[in-house]
PDB file of C-alpha atoms in Angstrom:
ATOM      1  CA  MET A   1      96.621 106.619  78.404  1.00 38.00           C
ATOM      2  CA  ILE A   2      96.070 110.215  77.388  1.00 38.00           C
ATOM      3  CA  ARG A   3      93.386 108.790  74.789  1.00 40.00           C
ATOM      4  CA  THR A   4      91.642 106.639  77.766  1.00 40.00           C
ATOM      5  CA  LYS A   5      91.416 109.340  79.968  1.00 42.00           C
ATOM      6  CA  ARG A   6      89.829 111.472  77.384  1.00 44.00           C
ATOM      7  CA  LEU A   7      87.301 108.860  76.816  1.00 44.00           C
ATOM      8  CA  GLY A   8      86.289 108.510  80.196  1.00 50.00           C
ATOM      9  CA  ALA A   9      86.045 112.261  80.848  1.00 51.00           C
ATOM     10  CA  SER A  10      83.812 112.571  77.545  1.00 56.00           C
ATOM     11  CA  ALA A  11      81.961 109.071  78.912  1.00 55.00           C
ATOM     12  CA  LEU A  12      81.356 110.485  82.190  1.00 53.00           C
ATOM     13  CA  PHE A  13      79.812 114.009  80.819  1.00 53.00           C
ATOM     14  CA  ALA A  14      77.766 111.719  78.550  1.00 56.00           C
ATOM     15  CA  LEU A  15      76.446 109.874  81.664  1.00 57.00           C
ATOM     16  CA  LEU A  16      76.193 112.575  84.051  1.00 55.00           C
ATOM     17  CA  TRP A  17      73.742 114.532  81.432  1.00 51.00           C
ATOM     18  CA  VAL A  18      71.995 111.407  80.473  1.00 55.00           C
ATOM     19  CA  ALA A  19      71.189 110.809  83.943  1.00 57.00           C
ATOM     20  CA  ALA A  20      71.114 114.422  85.485  1.00 56.00           C
ATOM     21  CA  PRO A  21      68.315 116.095  87.420  1.00 54.00           C
ATOM     22  CA  ALA A  22      66.385 118.160  84.167  1.00 51.00           C
ATOM     23  CA  SER A  23      67.060 121.555  86.033  1.00 52.00           C
ATOM     24  CA  ALA A  24      70.912 121.395  85.609  1.00 58.00           C
ATOM     25  CA  ALA A  25      71.193 120.304  81.954  1.00 68.00           C
ATOM     26  CA  SER A  26      70.641 122.920  79.397  1.00 81.00           C
ATOM     27  CA  ALA A  27      68.330 122.100  76.278  1.00 85.00           C
ATOM     28  CA  SER A  28      71.553 121.886  74.056  1.00 85.00           C
ATOM     29  CA  ASP A  29      72.861 118.983  76.627  1.00 81.00           C
ATOM     30  CA  VAL A  30      69.712 117.036  76.483  1.00 85.00           C
ATOM     31  CA  LEU A  31      69.792 117.477  72.610  1.00 88.00           C
ATOM     32  CA  ARG A  32      73.289 116.581  72.145  1.00 86.00           C
ATOM     33  CA  VAL A  33      72.301 113.196  74.485  1.00 85.00           C
ATOM     34  CA  LEU A  34      69.556 112.242  72.704  1.00 90.00           C
ATOM     35  CA  GLU A  35      71.341 113.018  68.958  1.00 91.00           C
ATOM     36  CA  LYS A  36      73.862 110.440  70.220  1.00 89.00           C
ATOM     37  CA  SER A  37      71.079 108.037  71.836  1.00 91.00           C
ATOM     38  CA  ASP A  38      69.314 107.696  67.814  1.00 94.00           C
ATOM     39  CA  ARG A  39      70.990 104.696  66.763  1.00 90.00           C
ATOM     40  CA  ASN A  40      68.929 104.085  63.635  1.00 94.00           C
ATOM     41  CA  ASN A  41      69.247 107.606  62.709  1.00 94.00           C
ATOM     42  CA  ASP A  42      65.322 108.116  62.041  1.00 95.00           C
ATOM     43  CA  GLY A  43      65.321 111.532  63.920  1.00 93.00           C
ATOM     44  CA  LYS A  44      63.340 110.024  66.728  1.00 95.00           C
ATOM     45  CA  VAL A  45      64.445 108.179  70.145  1.00 96.00           C
ATOM     46  CA  THR A  46      62.897 105.325  72.057  1.00 96.00           C
ATOM     47  CA  ARG A  47      63.569 104.741  75.435  1.00 93.00           C
ATOM     48  CA  ALA A  48      65.634 101.648  74.327  1.00 93.00           C
ATOM     49  CA  GLU A  49      67.880 103.553  71.857  1.00 94.00           C
ATOM     50  CA  HIS A  50      68.413 105.872  74.977  1.00 92.00           C
ATOM     51  CA  MET A  51      69.088 102.774  77.147  1.00 91.00           C
ATOM     52  CA  ALA A  52      71.663 101.432  74.759  1.00 92.00           C
ATOM     53  CA  LEU A  53      73.551 104.756  74.926  1.00 88.00           C
ATOM     54  CA  ARG A  54      73.770 104.633  78.914  1.00 87.00           C
ATOM     55  CA  LYS A  55      74.637 100.992  78.537  1.00 89.00           C
ATOM     56  CA  THR A  56      77.881 102.031  76.038  1.00 87.00           C
ATOM     57  CA  ILE A  57      78.970 104.962  78.127  1.00 81.00           C
ATOM     58  CA  PHE A  58      79.031 102.716  81.442  1.00 84.00           C
ATOM     59  CA  ASP A  59      80.872  99.847  79.719  1.00 85.00           C
ATOM     60  CA  ARG A  60      83.405 102.678  78.787  1.00 81.00           C
ATOM     61  CA  LEU A  61      83.555 103.783  82.474  1.00 78.00           C
ATOM     62  CA  ASP A  62      83.778 100.610  83.923  1.00 82.00           C
ATOM     63  CA  GLY A  63      87.524  99.775  82.892  1.00 79.00           C
ATOM     64  CA  ASN A  64      87.835  96.718  84.603  1.00 85.00           C
ATOM     65  CA  GLN A  65      84.197  95.589  83.580  1.00 89.00           C
ATOM     66  CA  ASP A  66      83.199  94.153  86.786  1.00 92.00           C
ATOM     67  CA  GLY A  67      79.721  95.766  86.729  1.00 92.00           C
ATOM     68  CA  ARG A  68      80.612  98.702  88.865  1.00 89.00           C
ATOM     69  CA  VAL A  69      82.350 102.101  88.685  1.00 78.00           C
ATOM     70  CA  ASP A  70      85.014 102.414  91.461  1.00 72.00           C
ATOM     71  CA  LYS A  71      88.446 103.616  92.257  1.00 67.00           C
ATOM     72  CA  ARG A  72      89.836 100.301  90.145  1.00 73.00           C
ATOM     73  CA  ASP A  73      88.502 101.838  86.899  1.00 66.00           C
ATOM     74  CA  ALA A  74      91.197 104.685  86.887  1.00 56.00           C
ATOM     75  CA  PRO A  75      91.931 106.341  84.827  1.00 54.00           C
ATOM     76  CA  SER A  76      88.769 108.034  85.280  1.00 58.00           C
ATOM     77  CA  PRO A  77      87.832 111.376  86.539  1.00 59.00           C
ATOM     78  CA  LEU A  78      85.019 109.309  88.669  1.00 59.00           C
ATOM     79  CA  VAL A  79      88.010 109.048  91.639  1.00 60.00           C
ATOM     80  CA  PRO A  80      85.744 108.505  94.869  1.00 60.00           C
ATOM     81  CA  GLY A  81      86.113 111.358  97.024  1.00 62.00           C
ATOM     82  CA  SER A  82      86.004 114.080  93.812  1.00 67.00           C
ATOM     83  CA  ALA A  83      82.960 116.333  93.072  1.00 69.00           C
ATOM     84  CA  ARG A  84      82.079 114.516  89.791  1.00 66.00           C
ATOM     85  CA  PHE A  85      81.869 110.778  91.676  1.00 66.00           C
ATOM     86  CA  HIS A  86      79.784 112.359  94.335  1.00 69.00           C
ATOM     87  CA  GLN A  87      77.125 113.732  91.716  1.00 71.00           C
ATOM     88  CA  PHE A  88      77.313 110.601  89.602  1.00 70.00           C
ATOM     89  CA  ARG A  89      76.855 108.642  92.605  1.00 72.00           C
ATOM     90  CA  ALA A  90      73.916 110.623  94.155  1.00 76.00           C
ATOM     91  CA  PHE A  91      71.926 110.658  91.227  1.00 78.00           C
ATOM     92  CA  LEU A  92      72.311 107.237  90.106  1.00 81.00           C
ATOM     93  CA  ASP A  93      72.921 105.266  93.392  1.00 82.00           C
ATOM     94  CA  SER A  94      69.210 103.896  93.962  1.00 86.00           C
ATOM     95  CA  ASN A  95      69.912 101.611  96.716  1.00 87.00           C
ATOM     96  CA  SER A  96      72.437 104.256  98.478  1.00 84.00           C
ATOM     97  CA  ASP A  97      75.101 101.570  98.777  1.00 81.00           C
ATOM     98  CA  GLY A  98      77.799 104.156  97.728  1.00 75.00           C
ATOM     99  CA  ILE A  99      78.262 101.612  94.435  1.00 79.00           C
ATOM    100  CA  VAL A 100      77.026 102.472  91.303  1.00 84.00           C
ATOM    101  CA  THR A 101      76.248  99.391  89.374  1.00 90.00           C
ATOM    102  CA  ARG A 102      75.605  98.829  85.738  1.00 91.00           C
ATOM    103  CA  SER A 103      71.954  98.105  86.519  1.00 92.00           C
ATOM    104  CA  GLU A 104      71.388 101.357  88.468  1.00 90.00           C
ATOM    105  CA  ALA A 105      73.458 103.356  85.554  1.00 86.00           C
ATOM    106  CA  ILE A 106      71.395 101.720  82.675  1.00 86.00           C
ATOM    107  CA  ASN A 107      68.143 101.851  84.364  1.00 86.00           C
ATOM    108  CA  GLY A 108      67.852 104.592  86.538  1.00 83.00           C
ATOM    109  CA  ARG A 109      66.773 107.764  86.395  1.00 78.00           C
ATOM    110  CA  SER A 110      66.559 109.499  82.957  1.00 84.00           C
ATOM    111  CA  ALA A 111      66.022 113.076  83.154  1.00 81.00           C
ATOM    112  CA  ALA A 112      67.301 113.938  79.680  1.00 82.00           C
ATOM    113  CA  PHE A 113      64.829 111.284  78.142  1.00 89.00           C
ATOM    114  CA  ASP A 114      62.252 112.224  80.400  1.00 89.00           C
ATOM    115  CA  ARG A 115      62.459 116.206  79.750  1.00 87.00           C
ATOM    116  CA  ALA A 116      62.071 115.538  76.131  1.00 92.00           C
ATOM    117  CA  ASP A 117      59.264 113.121  76.419  1.00 95.00           C
ATOM    118  CA  ARG A 118      56.637 115.438  76.876  1.00 94.00           C
ATOM    119  CA  ASN A 119      53.765 113.120  76.192  1.00 96.00           C
ATOM    120  CA  ARG A 120      55.206 110.466  78.251  1.00 95.00           C
ATOM    121  CA  ASP A 121      54.923 107.657  75.214  1.00 97.00           C
ATOM    122  CA  GLY A 122      58.356 106.380  75.531  1.00 95.00           C
ATOM    123  CA  ILE A 123      59.496 108.084  72.521  1.00 97.00           C
ATOM    124  CA  VAL A 124      61.136 111.458  71.882  1.00 97.00           C
ATOM    125  CA  ASP A 125      59.510 112.017  68.359  1.00 97.00           C
ATOM    126  CA  LYS A 126      60.379 114.102  65.438  1.00 96.00           C
ATOM    127  CA  ARG A 127      58.219 117.018  66.712  1.00 96.00           C
ATOM    128  CA  GLU A 128      59.469 117.013  70.504  1.00 96.00           C
ATOM    129  CA  MET A 129      63.094 116.908  69.036  1.00 95.00           C
ATOM    130  CA  ALA A 130      62.270 119.919  67.375  1.00 95.00           C
ATOM    131  CA  ALA A 131      60.828 121.457  70.126  1.00 94.00           C
ATOM    132  CA  LEU A 132      63.984 120.866  71.945  1.00 91.00           C
ATOM    133  CA  ARG A 133      66.065 121.956  69.131  1.00 92.00           C
ATOM    134  CA  ALA A 134      64.039 125.365  69.277  1.00 94.00           C
ATOM    135  CA  ALA A 135      64.720 125.439  73.337  1.00 91.00           C
ATOM    136  CA  ALA A 136      68.150 124.967  72.478  1.00 90.00           C
ATOM    137  CA  GLN A 137      68.446 127.969  70.091  1.00 92.00           C
ATOM    138  CA  ARG A 138      66.824 129.937  72.595  1.00 91.00           C
ATOM    139  CA  GLY A 139      69.211 128.958  75.338  1.00 83.00           C
ATOM    140  CA  VAL A 140      66.959 127.210  77.605  1.00 75.00           C
TER     141      VAL A 140
END
């Protein structure tokens, strides 16, 4: 049971930083998420790789696998009414119905990826990753 709670908390943290507004995430947070997104370890991250990470994280949070995150997915730090749940829902609930669905979580805004993809070509290349690492070292 404790392992499940830890997994849920780390999955929530990752999804929040994957989706969080760019101003809320530090360069080191963005870098950590993008490094996890690099599935083939080639030093660059495609939007498809990033979306695959989002799917994995959502599936961890969606404990009962019903395609939505809600109180039935306990144990989870996303208990409705909590500050984390409101932050999660506010950013990812694109239709404002109060439910974060699999589609919204996977396909929703991705400030972390967009912040790093400076030339907007859908790939965070090695040069953009290096710039992000430099920003992380500066504490930006």
